[in-house]
PDB file of C-alpha atoms in Angstrom:
ATOM      1  CA  UNK A  17       0.000   0.000   0.000  1.00  0.00           C
ATOM      2  CA  UNK A  18       2.856   2.381   0.807  1.00  0.00           C
ATOM      3  CA  UNK A  19       4.308   1.900  -2.681  1.00  0.00           C
ATOM      4  CA  UNK A  20       0.956   2.779  -4.230  1.00  0.00           C
ATOM      5  CA  UNK A  21       0.690   5.966  -2.168  1.00  0.00           C
ATOM      6  CA  UNK A  22       4.215   7.033  -3.154  1.00  0.00           C
ATOM      7  CA  UNK A  23       3.498   6.243  -6.803  1.00  0.00           C
ATOM      8  CA  UNK A  24       0.311   8.330  -6.718  1.00  0.00           C
ATOM      9  CA  UNK A  25       2.290  11.271  -5.335  1.00  0.00           C
ATOM     10  CA  UNK A  26       5.378  11.073  -7.546  1.00  0.00           C
ATOM     11  CA  UNK A  27       4.336  14.359  -9.142  1.00  0.00           C
ATOM     12  CA  UNK A  28       5.232  16.025  -5.840  1.00  0.00           C
ATOM     13  CA  UNK A  29       8.890  15.332  -6.559  1.00  0.00           C
ATOM     14  CA  UNK A  30       8.760  17.925  -9.335  1.00  0.00           C
ATOM     15  CA  UNK A  31       8.005  20.483  -6.618  1.00  0.00           C
ATOM     16  CA  UNK A  32      11.329  19.725  -4.947  1.00  0.00           C
ATOM     17  CA  UNK A  33      13.137  19.717  -8.284  1.00  0.00           C
ATOM     18  CA  UNK A  34      11.615  23.082  -9.134  1.00  0.00           C
ATOM     19  CA  UNK A  35      12.241  24.779  -5.792  1.00  0.00           C
ATOM     20  CA  UNK A  36      15.723  23.444  -5.026  1.00  0.00           C
ATOM     21  CA  UNK A  37      16.779  23.488  -8.673  1.00  0.00           C
ATOM     22  CA  UNK A  38      15.506  27.053  -9.020  1.00  0.00           C
ATOM     23  CA  UNK A  39      17.448  28.203  -5.964  1.00  0.00           C
ATOM     24  CA  UNK A  40      20.520  26.407  -7.336  1.00  0.00           C
ATOM     25  CA  UNK A  41      20.264  28.194 -10.699  1.00  0.00           C
ATOM     26  CA  UNK A  42      19.697  31.615  -9.128  1.00  0.00           C
ATOM     27  CA  UNK A  43      22.707  31.234  -6.818  1.00  0.00           C
ATOM     28  CA  UNK A  44      24.961  30.007  -9.621  1.00  0.00           C
ATOM     29  CA  UNK A  45      23.896  32.812 -11.966  1.00  0.00           C
ATOM     30  CA  UNK A  46      24.587  35.429  -9.285  1.00  0.00           C
ATOM     31  CA  UNK A  47      27.987  33.956  -8.375  1.00  0.00           C
ATOM     32  CA  UNK A  48      28.870  33.514 -12.059  1.00  0.00           C
ATOM     33  CA  UNK A  49      28.096  37.173 -12.802  1.00  0.00           C
ATOM     34  CA  UNK A  50      30.166  38.298  -9.812  1.00  0.00           C
ATOM     35  CA  UNK A  51      33.083  36.115 -10.940  1.00  0.00           C
ATOM     36  CA  UNK A  52      32.969  37.344 -14.547  1.00  0.00           C
ATOM     37  CA  UNK A  53      32.442  41.051 -13.973  1.00  0.00           C
ATOM     38  CA  UNK A  54      34.138  41.516 -10.594  1.00  0.00           C
ATOM     39  CA  UNK A  55      37.081  39.110 -11.038  1.00  0.00           C
ATOM     40  CA  UNK A  56      37.516  38.617  -7.244  1.00  0.00           C
ATOM     41  CA  UNK A  57      40.141  36.351  -5.723  1.00  0.00           C
ATOM     42  CA  UNK A  58      37.698  34.593  -3.415  1.00  0.00           C
ATOM     43  CA  UNK A  59      34.240  33.060  -3.527  1.00  0.00           C
ATOM     44  CA  UNK A  60      31.920  31.094  -1.241  1.00  0.00           C
ATOM     45  CA  UNK A  61      30.362  27.629  -1.525  1.00  0.00           C
ATOM     46  CA  UNK A  62      27.070  27.562   0.382  1.00  0.00           C
ATOM     47  CA  UNK A  63      25.443  24.504  -1.181  1.00  0.00           C
ATOM     48  CA  UNK A  64      25.822  22.266   1.872  1.00  0.00           C
ATOM     49  CA  UNK A  65      23.946  24.833   3.972  1.00  0.00           C
ATOM     50  CA  UNK A  66      21.328  26.385   1.699  1.00  0.00           C
ATOM     51  CA  UNK A  67      19.951  23.416  -0.250  1.00  0.00           C
ATOM     52  CA  UNK A  68      19.177  21.061   2.663  1.00  0.00           C
ATOM     53  CA  UNK A  69      17.439  23.909   4.512  1.00  0.00           C
ATOM     54  CA  UNK A  70      15.400  24.847   1.433  1.00  0.00           C
ATOM     55  CA  UNK A  71      14.538  21.182   0.874  1.00  0.00           C
ATOM     56  CA  UNK A  72      13.522  20.801   4.521  1.00  0.00           C
ATOM     57  CA  UNK A  73      11.154  23.779   4.403  1.00  0.00           C
ATOM     58  CA  UNK A  74       9.639  22.489   1.160  1.00  0.00           C
ATOM     59  CA  UNK A  75       9.120  19.044   2.696  1.00  0.00           C
ATOM     60  CA  UNK A  76       7.508  20.629   5.766  1.00  0.00           C
ATOM     61  CA  UNK A  77       5.045  22.566   3.591  1.00  0.00           C
ATOM     62  CA  UNK A  78       4.281  19.441   1.566  1.00  0.00           C
ATOM     63  CA  UNK A  79       3.713  17.486   4.785  1.00  0.00           C
ATOM     64  CA  UNK A  80       1.035  19.972   5.842  1.00  0.00           C
ATOM     65  CA  UNK A  81      -0.806  19.425   2.562  1.00  0.00           C
ATOM     66  CA  UNK A  82      -0.479  15.635   2.861  1.00  0.00           C
ATOM     67  CA  UNK A  83      -2.258  15.688   6.213  1.00  0.00           C
ATOM     68  CA  UNK A  84      -5.001  17.878   4.784  1.00  0.00           C
ATOM     69  CA  UNK A  85      -5.420  15.934   1.531  1.00  0.00           C
ATOM     70  CA  UNK A  86      -3.975  12.411   1.610  1.00  0.00           C
ATOM     71  CA  UNK A  87      -4.921  11.637   5.207  1.00  0.00           C
ATOM     72  CA  UNK A  88      -8.524  12.734   4.812  1.00  0.00           C
ATOM     73  CA  UNK A  89      -8.853  11.045   1.418  1.00  0.00           C
ATOM     74  CA  UNK A  90      -7.623   7.784   2.926  1.00  0.00           C
ATOM     75  CA  UNK A  91     -10.313   8.043   5.618  1.00  0.00           C
ATOM     76  CA  UNK A  92     -13.015   8.725   3.037  1.00  0.00           C
ATOM     77  CA  UNK A  93     -11.948   5.663   1.062  1.00  0.00           C
ATOM     78  CA  UNK A  94     -12.400   3.411   4.075  1.00  0.00           C
ATOM     79  CA  UNK A  95      -8.892   3.252   5.559  1.00  0.00           C
ATOM     80  CA  UNK A  96      -8.594   3.142   9.339  1.00  0.00           C
ATOM     81  CA  UNK A  97      -7.142   6.172  11.083  1.00  0.00           C
ATOM     82  CA  UNK A  98      -4.031   4.239  12.119  1.00  0.00           C
ATOM     83  CA  UNK A  99      -3.408   3.058   8.577  1.00  0.00           C
ATOM     84  CA  UNK A 100      -4.071   6.487   7.099  1.00  0.00           C
ATOM     85  CA  UNK A 101      -1.690   8.091   9.606  1.00  0.00           C
ATOM     86  CA  UNK A 102       1.018   5.499   8.928  1.00  0.00           C
ATOM     87  CA  UNK A 103       0.715   6.052   5.163  1.00  0.00           C
ATOM     88  CA  UNK A 104       0.867   9.825   5.603  1.00  0.00           C
ATOM     89  CA  UNK A 105       3.937   9.601   7.847  1.00  0.00           C
ATOM     90  CA  UNK A 106       5.627   7.263   5.387  1.00  0.00           C
ATOM     91  CA  UNK A 107       4.924   9.600   2.476  1.00  0.00           C
ATOM     92  CA  UNK A 108       6.220  12.626   4.404  1.00  0.00           C
ATOM     93  CA  UNK A 109       9.394  10.736   5.386  1.00  0.00           C
ATOM     94  CA  UNK A 110       9.969   9.595   1.789  1.00  0.00           C
ATOM     95  CA  UNK A 111       9.632  13.104   0.382  1.00  0.00           C
ATOM     96  CA  UNK A 112      11.805  14.627   3.121  1.00  0.00           C
ATOM     97  CA  UNK A 113      14.514  12.049   2.378  1.00  0.00           C
ATOM     98  CA  UNK A 114      14.231  12.841  -1.344  1.00  0.00           C
ATOM     99  CA  UNK A 115      14.538  16.573  -0.637  1.00  0.00           C
ATOM    100  CA  UNK A 116      17.728  16.074   1.396  1.00  0.00           C
ATOM    101  CA  UNK A 117      19.179  13.643  -1.151  1.00  0.00           C
ATOM    102  CA  UNK A 118      18.516  16.196  -3.888  1.00  0.00           C
ATOM    103  CA  UNK A 119      20.190  18.855  -1.754  1.00  0.00           C
ATOM    104  CA  UNK A 120      23.233  16.594  -1.427  1.00  0.00           C
ATOM    105  CA  UNK A 121      23.383  16.045  -5.195  1.00  0.00           C
ATOM    106  CA  UNK A 122      23.173  19.778  -5.844  1.00  0.00           C
ATOM    107  CA  UNK A 123      25.964  20.334  -3.316  1.00  0.00           C
ATOM    108  CA  UNK A 124      28.136  17.832  -5.201  1.00  0.00           C
ATOM    109  CA  UNK A 125      27.249  19.526  -8.495  1.00  0.00           C
ATOM    110  CA  UNK A 126      28.359  22.876  -7.113  1.00  0.00           C
ATOM    111  CA  UNK A 127      31.557  21.387  -5.707  1.00  0.00           C
ATOM    112  CA  UNK A 128      32.721  19.502  -8.809  1.00  0.00           C
ATOM    113  CA  UNK A 129      31.050  21.356 -11.701  1.00  0.00           C
ATOM    114  CA  UNK A 130      30.386  24.947 -10.689  1.00  0.00           C
ATOM    115  CA  UNK A 131      33.514  25.783  -8.677  1.00  0.00           C
ATOM    116  CA  UNK A 132      35.869  25.071 -11.636  1.00  0.00           C
ATOM    117  CA  UNK A 133      33.582  27.238 -13.784  1.00  0.00           C
ATOM    118  CA  UNK A 134      33.825  30.052 -11.240  1.00  0.00           C
ATOM    119  CA  UNK A 135      37.624  29.922 -11.480  1.00  0.00           C
ATOM    120  CA  UNK A 136      37.475  30.162 -15.286  1.00  0.00           C
ATOM    121  CA  UNK A 137      35.039  33.071 -15.171  1.00  0.00           C
ATOM    122  CA  UNK A 138      37.294  34.878 -12.667  1.00  0.00           C
ATOM    123  CA  UNK A 139      40.306  34.406 -14.964  1.00  0.00           C
ATOM    124  CA  UNK A 140      42.115  32.058 -12.576  1.00  0.00           C
ATOM    125  CA  UNK A 141      44.192  29.025 -13.470  1.00  0.00           C
ATOM    126  CA  UNK A 142      42.797  26.898 -10.633  1.00  0.00           C
ATOM    127  CA  UNK A 143      40.927  26.905  -7.351  1.00  0.00           C
ATOM    128  CA  UNK A 144      41.445  25.815  -3.749  1.00  0.00           C
ATOM    129  CA  UNK A 145      38.821  25.005  -1.109  1.00  0.00           C
ATOM    130  CA  UNK A 146      39.415  26.706   2.225  1.00  0.00           C
ATOM    131  CA  UNK A 147      37.876  27.361   5.592  1.00  0.00           C
ATOM    132  CA  UNK A 148      38.284  31.117   5.254  1.00  0.00           C
ATOM    133  CA  UNK A 149      38.813  33.821   2.699  1.00  0.00           C
ATOM    134  CA  UNK A 150      42.086  35.574   1.923  1.00  0.00           C
ATOM    135  CA  UNK A 151      43.653  37.347   4.918  1.00  0.00           C
ATOM    136  CA  UNK A 152      46.555  39.752   5.349  1.00  0.00           C
ATOM    137  CA  UNK A 153      49.202  39.425   8.087  1.00  0.00           C
ATOM    138  CA  UNK A 154      47.692  36.506   9.995  1.00  0.00           C
ATOM    139  CA  UNK A 155      49.557  34.879  12.882  1.00  0.00           C
ATOM    140  CA  UNK A 156      49.130  31.100  13.200  1.00  0.00           C
ATOM    141  CA  UNK A 157      48.884  29.572  16.705  1.00  0.00           C
ATOM    142  CA  UNK A 158      52.258  28.747  18.261  1.00  0.00           C
ATOM    143  CA  UNK A 159      54.240  31.240  16.189  1.00  0.00           C
ATOM    144  CA  UNK A 160      55.543  34.578  17.430  1.00  0.00           C
ATOM    145  CA  UNK A 161      56.237  36.066  14.016  1.00  0.00           C
ATOM    146  CA  UNK A 162      53.192  36.670  11.808  1.00  0.00           C
ATOM    147  CA  UNK A 163      53.025  35.391   8.243  1.00  0.00           C
ATOM    148  CA  UNK A 164      53.296  38.307   5.867  1.00  0.00           C
ATOM    149  CA  UNK A 165      51.423  38.508   2.600  1.00  0.00           C
ATOM    150  CA  UNK A 166      48.176  36.861   1.576  1.00  0.00           C
ATOM    151  CA  UNK A 167      47.221  33.662   3.397  1.00  0.00           C
ATOM    152  CA  UNK A 168      44.091  31.576   3.884  1.00  0.00           C
ATOM    153  CA  UNK A 169      42.940  28.762   6.122  1.00  0.00           C
ATOM    154  CA  UNK A 170      42.862  25.427   4.319  1.00  0.00           C
ATOM    155  CA  UNK A 171      40.376  22.630   5.047  1.00  0.00           C
ATOM    156  CA  UNK A 172      42.783  21.184   7.632  1.00  0.00           C
ATOM    157  CA  UNK A 173      42.663  24.428   9.623  1.00  0.00           C
ATOM    158  CA  UNK A 174      46.221  25.483   8.700  1.00  0.00           C
ATOM    159  CA  UNK A 175      47.196  28.955   7.514  1.00  0.00           C
ATOM    160  CA  UNK A 176      49.027  28.672   4.195  1.00  0.00           C
ATOM    161  CA  UNK A 177      50.071  31.157   1.484  1.00  0.00           C
ATOM    162  CA  UNK A 178      47.620  31.827  -1.327  1.00  0.00           C
ATOM    163  CA  UNK A 179      48.671  30.003  -4.537  1.00  0.00           C
ATOM    164  CA  UNK A 180      49.336  32.057  -7.649  1.00  0.00           C
ATOM    165  CA  UNK A 181      46.302  32.736  -9.886  1.00  0.00           C
ATOM    166  CA  UNK A 182      44.032  30.491  -7.808  1.00  0.00           C
ATOM    167  CA  UNK A 183      40.493  31.181  -6.691  1.00  0.00           C
ATOM    168  CA  UNK A 184      40.055  30.661  -2.935  1.00  0.00           C
ATOM    169  CA  UNK A 185      36.623  29.157  -2.297  1.00  0.00           C
ATOM    170  CA  UNK A 186      35.436  29.490   1.300  1.00  0.00           C
ATOM    171  CA  UNK A 187      33.329  26.438   2.085  1.00  0.00           C
ATOM    172  CA  UNK A 188      30.376  26.444   4.489  1.00  0.00           C
ATOM    173  CA  UNK A 189      29.032  23.043   5.498  1.00  0.00           C
ATOM    174  CA  UNK A 190      26.603  21.454   7.955  1.00  0.00           C
ATOM    175  CA  UNK A 191      27.657  18.619  10.230  1.00  0.00           C
ATOM    176  CA  UNK A 192      25.930  15.303   9.565  1.00  0.00           C
ATOM    177  CA  UNK A 193      23.593  15.611  12.554  1.00  0.00           C
ATOM    178  CA  UNK A 194      22.102  18.807  11.116  1.00  0.00           C
ATOM    179  CA  UNK A 195      20.867  16.806   8.133  1.00  0.00           C
ATOM    180  CA  UNK A 196      19.123  14.380  10.492  1.00  0.00           C
ATOM    181  CA  UNK A 197      17.676  17.305  12.443  1.00  0.00           C
ATOM    182  CA  UNK A 198      16.324  18.919   9.268  1.00  0.00           C
ATOM    183  CA  UNK A 199      14.742  15.587   8.287  1.00  0.00           C
ATOM    184  CA  UNK A 200      13.105  15.206  11.711  1.00  0.00           C
ATOM    185  CA  UNK A 201      11.840  18.803  11.812  1.00  0.00           C
ATOM    186  CA  UNK A 202      10.460  18.565   8.264  1.00  0.00           C
ATOM    187  CA  UNK A 203       8.474  15.390   8.996  1.00  0.00           C
ATOM    188  CA  UNK A 204       7.276  16.216  12.514  1.00  0.00           C
ATOM    189  CA  UNK A 205       6.669  19.893  11.725  1.00  0.00           C
ATOM    190  CA  UNK A 206       4.504  19.005   8.733  1.00  0.00           C
ATOM    191  CA  UNK A 207       2.468  16.555  10.810  1.00  0.00           C
ATOM    192  CA  UNK A 208       2.031  19.020  13.710  1.00  0.00           C
ATOM    193  CA  UNK A 209       0.952  21.952  11.540  1.00  0.00           C
ATOM    194  CA  UNK A 210      -1.239  19.710   9.397  1.00  0.00           C
ATOM    195  CA  UNK A 211      -2.928  18.257  12.487  1.00  0.00           C
ATOM    196  CA  UNK A 212      -3.657  21.744  13.847  1.00  0.00           C
ATOM    197  CA  UNK A 213      -5.306  22.786  10.594  1.00  0.00           C
ATOM    198  CA  UNK A 214      -7.127  19.454  10.257  1.00  0.00           C
ATOM    199  CA  UNK A 215      -8.685  19.765  13.714  1.00  0.00           C
ATOM    200  CA  UNK A 216      -9.281  23.510  14.029  1.00  0.00           C
ATOM    201  CA  UNK A 217      -9.627  24.579  10.388  1.00  0.00           C
ATOM    202  CA  UNK A 218      -8.925  28.261   9.760  1.00  0.00           C
ATOM    203  CA  UNK A 219      -8.495  28.809  13.511  1.00  0.00           C
ATOM    204  CA  UNK A 220      -5.454  26.536  13.326  1.00  0.00           C
ATOM    205  CA  UNK A 221      -3.705  29.246  11.320  1.00  0.00           C
ATOM    206  CA  UNK A 222      -4.096  31.663  14.223  1.00  0.00           C
ATOM    207  CA  UNK A 223      -2.703  29.045  16.603  1.00  0.00           C
ATOM    208  CA  UNK A 224       0.343  28.607  14.351  1.00  0.00           C
ATOM    209  CA  UNK A 225       0.732  32.397  14.156  1.00  0.00           C
ATOM    210  CA  UNK A 226       0.662  32.572  17.956  1.00  0.00           C
ATOM    211  CA  UNK A 227       3.284  29.829  18.267  1.00  0.00           C
ATOM    212  CA  UNK A 228       5.586  31.611  15.801  1.00  0.00           C
ATOM    213  CA  UNK A 229       5.296  34.988  17.524  1.00  0.00           C
ATOM    214  CA  UNK A 230       5.408  33.668  21.094  1.00  0.00           C
ATOM    215  CA  UNK A 231       9.267  33.674  21.200  1.00  0.00           C
ATOM    216  CA  UNK A 232       9.304  37.374  20.234  1.00  0.00           C
ATOM    217  CA  UNK A 233       6.930  38.199  23.083  1.00  0.00           C
ATOM    218  CA  UNK A 234       8.721  35.987  25.603  1.00  0.00           C
ATOM    219  CA  UNK A 235      12.084  37.631  24.868  1.00  0.00           C
ATOM    220  CA  UNK A 236      10.550  40.934  25.957  1.00  0.00           C
ATOM    221  CA  UNK A 237       9.255  39.453  29.229  1.00  0.00           C
ATOM    222  CA  UNK A 238      12.113  37.225  30.375  1.00  0.00           C
ATOM    223  CA  UNK A 239      15.865  37.995  30.456  1.00  0.00           C
ATOM    224  CA  UNK A 240      17.529  37.437  27.090  1.00  0.00           C
ATOM    225  CA  UNK A 241      20.278  35.354  28.737  1.00  0.00           C
ATOM    226  CA  UNK A 242      17.758  32.552  29.234  1.00  0.00           C
ATOM    227  CA  UNK A 243      17.231  32.207  25.477  1.00  0.00           C
ATOM    228  CA  UNK A 244      20.981  32.289  24.801  1.00  0.00           C
ATOM    229  CA  UNK A 245      21.536  29.206  26.981  1.00  0.00           C
ATOM    230  CA  UNK A 246      21.800  26.129  24.749  1.00  0.00           C
ATOM    231  CA  UNK A 247      21.687  23.851  27.809  1.00  0.00           C
ATOM    232  CA  UNK A 248      18.187  25.152  28.540  1.00  0.00           C
ATOM    233  CA  UNK A 249      16.754  25.870  25.097  1.00  0.00           C
ATOM    234  CA  UNK A 250      17.712  22.629  23.325  1.00  0.00           C
ATOM    235  CA  UNK A 251      15.925  20.304  25.808  1.00  0.00           C
ATOM    236  CA  UNK A 252      12.977  22.724  25.913  1.00  0.00           C
ATOM    237  CA  UNK A 253      12.599  22.742  22.121  1.00  0.00           C
ATOM    238  CA  UNK A 254      12.906  18.945  21.993  1.00  0.00           C
ATOM    239  CA  UNK A 255      10.214  18.668  24.668  1.00  0.00           C
ATOM    240  CA  UNK A 256       7.900  21.064  22.813  1.00  0.00           C
ATOM    241  CA  UNK A 257       8.337  19.189  19.526  1.00  0.00           C
ATOM    242  CA  UNK A 258       7.801  15.818  21.210  1.00  0.00           C
ATOM    243  CA  UNK A 259       4.646  17.073  22.941  1.00  0.00           C
ATOM    244  CA  UNK A 260       3.398  18.557  19.673  1.00  0.00           C
ATOM    245  CA  UNK A 261       4.019  15.304  17.817  1.00  0.00           C
ATOM    246  CA  UNK A 262       2.252  13.215  20.471  1.00  0.00           C
ATOM    247  CA  UNK A 263      -0.730  15.562  20.421  1.00  0.00           C
ATOM    248  CA  UNK A 264      -0.801  15.479  16.607  1.00  0.00           C
ATOM    249  CA  UNK A 265      -0.831  11.675  16.547  1.00  0.00           C
ATOM    250  CA  UNK A 266      -3.621  11.601  19.147  1.00  0.00           C
ATOM    251  CA  UNK A 267      -5.594  14.238  17.236  1.00  0.00           C
ATOM    252  CA  UNK A 268      -5.316  12.442  13.896  1.00  0.00           C
ATOM    253  CA  UNK A 269      -6.220   9.096  15.475  1.00  0.00           C
ATOM    254  CA  UNK A 270      -9.421  10.765  16.710  1.00  0.00           C
ATOM    255  CA  UNK A 271     -10.015  12.839  13.584  1.00  0.00           C
ATOM    256  CA  UNK A 272     -13.560  13.491  12.410  1.00  0.00           C
ATOM    257  CA  UNK A 273     -14.226  12.197   8.895  1.00  0.00           C
ATOM    258  CA  UNK A 274     -15.646  15.107   6.927  1.00  0.00           C
ATOM    259  CA  UNK A 275     -18.216  14.407   4.250  1.00  0.00           C
TER     260      UNK A 275
END
């Protein structure tokens, strides 16, 4: 049954291709124009940060629609609430995984196809990936005398001289656990928001609005240091998401079948 549901919703994959592919093209066109007309000595590679986040938000929005459409359609066609919920969760997880996989492929495309093109457009003979841009007069740890001239931080964290006629590409990446976090937030967030709208209708939108603006109000009431404490905020956010997911599952398992 899960395969049939995925097959019926394969058209949704074009949404991810369009959104992530569109962002990819816009970023590459902008960077390409900067390289060609500005001829800078440095550039940035943001694929490993931007594309998974864009894919995660797209999957979250799609998850909301799946709860409102696929879940209710499954109930109307005689599926039990447990089965309909399981199918909806499976579909959301599949599409979130596809979105992140597509983000990874676009990151590889930028790394191996676009970066060499940037170097050509900038009039450079080659390119080097680094952890920073070009710096002047930087002092490495453990040395009293600073390095003079242009240096950059390589991927190993060492300060080395800038090669001749080479484009220095500063790379921004996400650690592996961020990809898992984006996947979890996309799936659970879509289910939570979808469940709110499914149960409360248009009033659910006001509830979501209140949840989004609550942090802005709370920061004005409580000391800002509280919200800067990762030891406090991370467990609190995990608890809120877990409570929201449990409520969403309970709500969907007791959903009213609309005619």
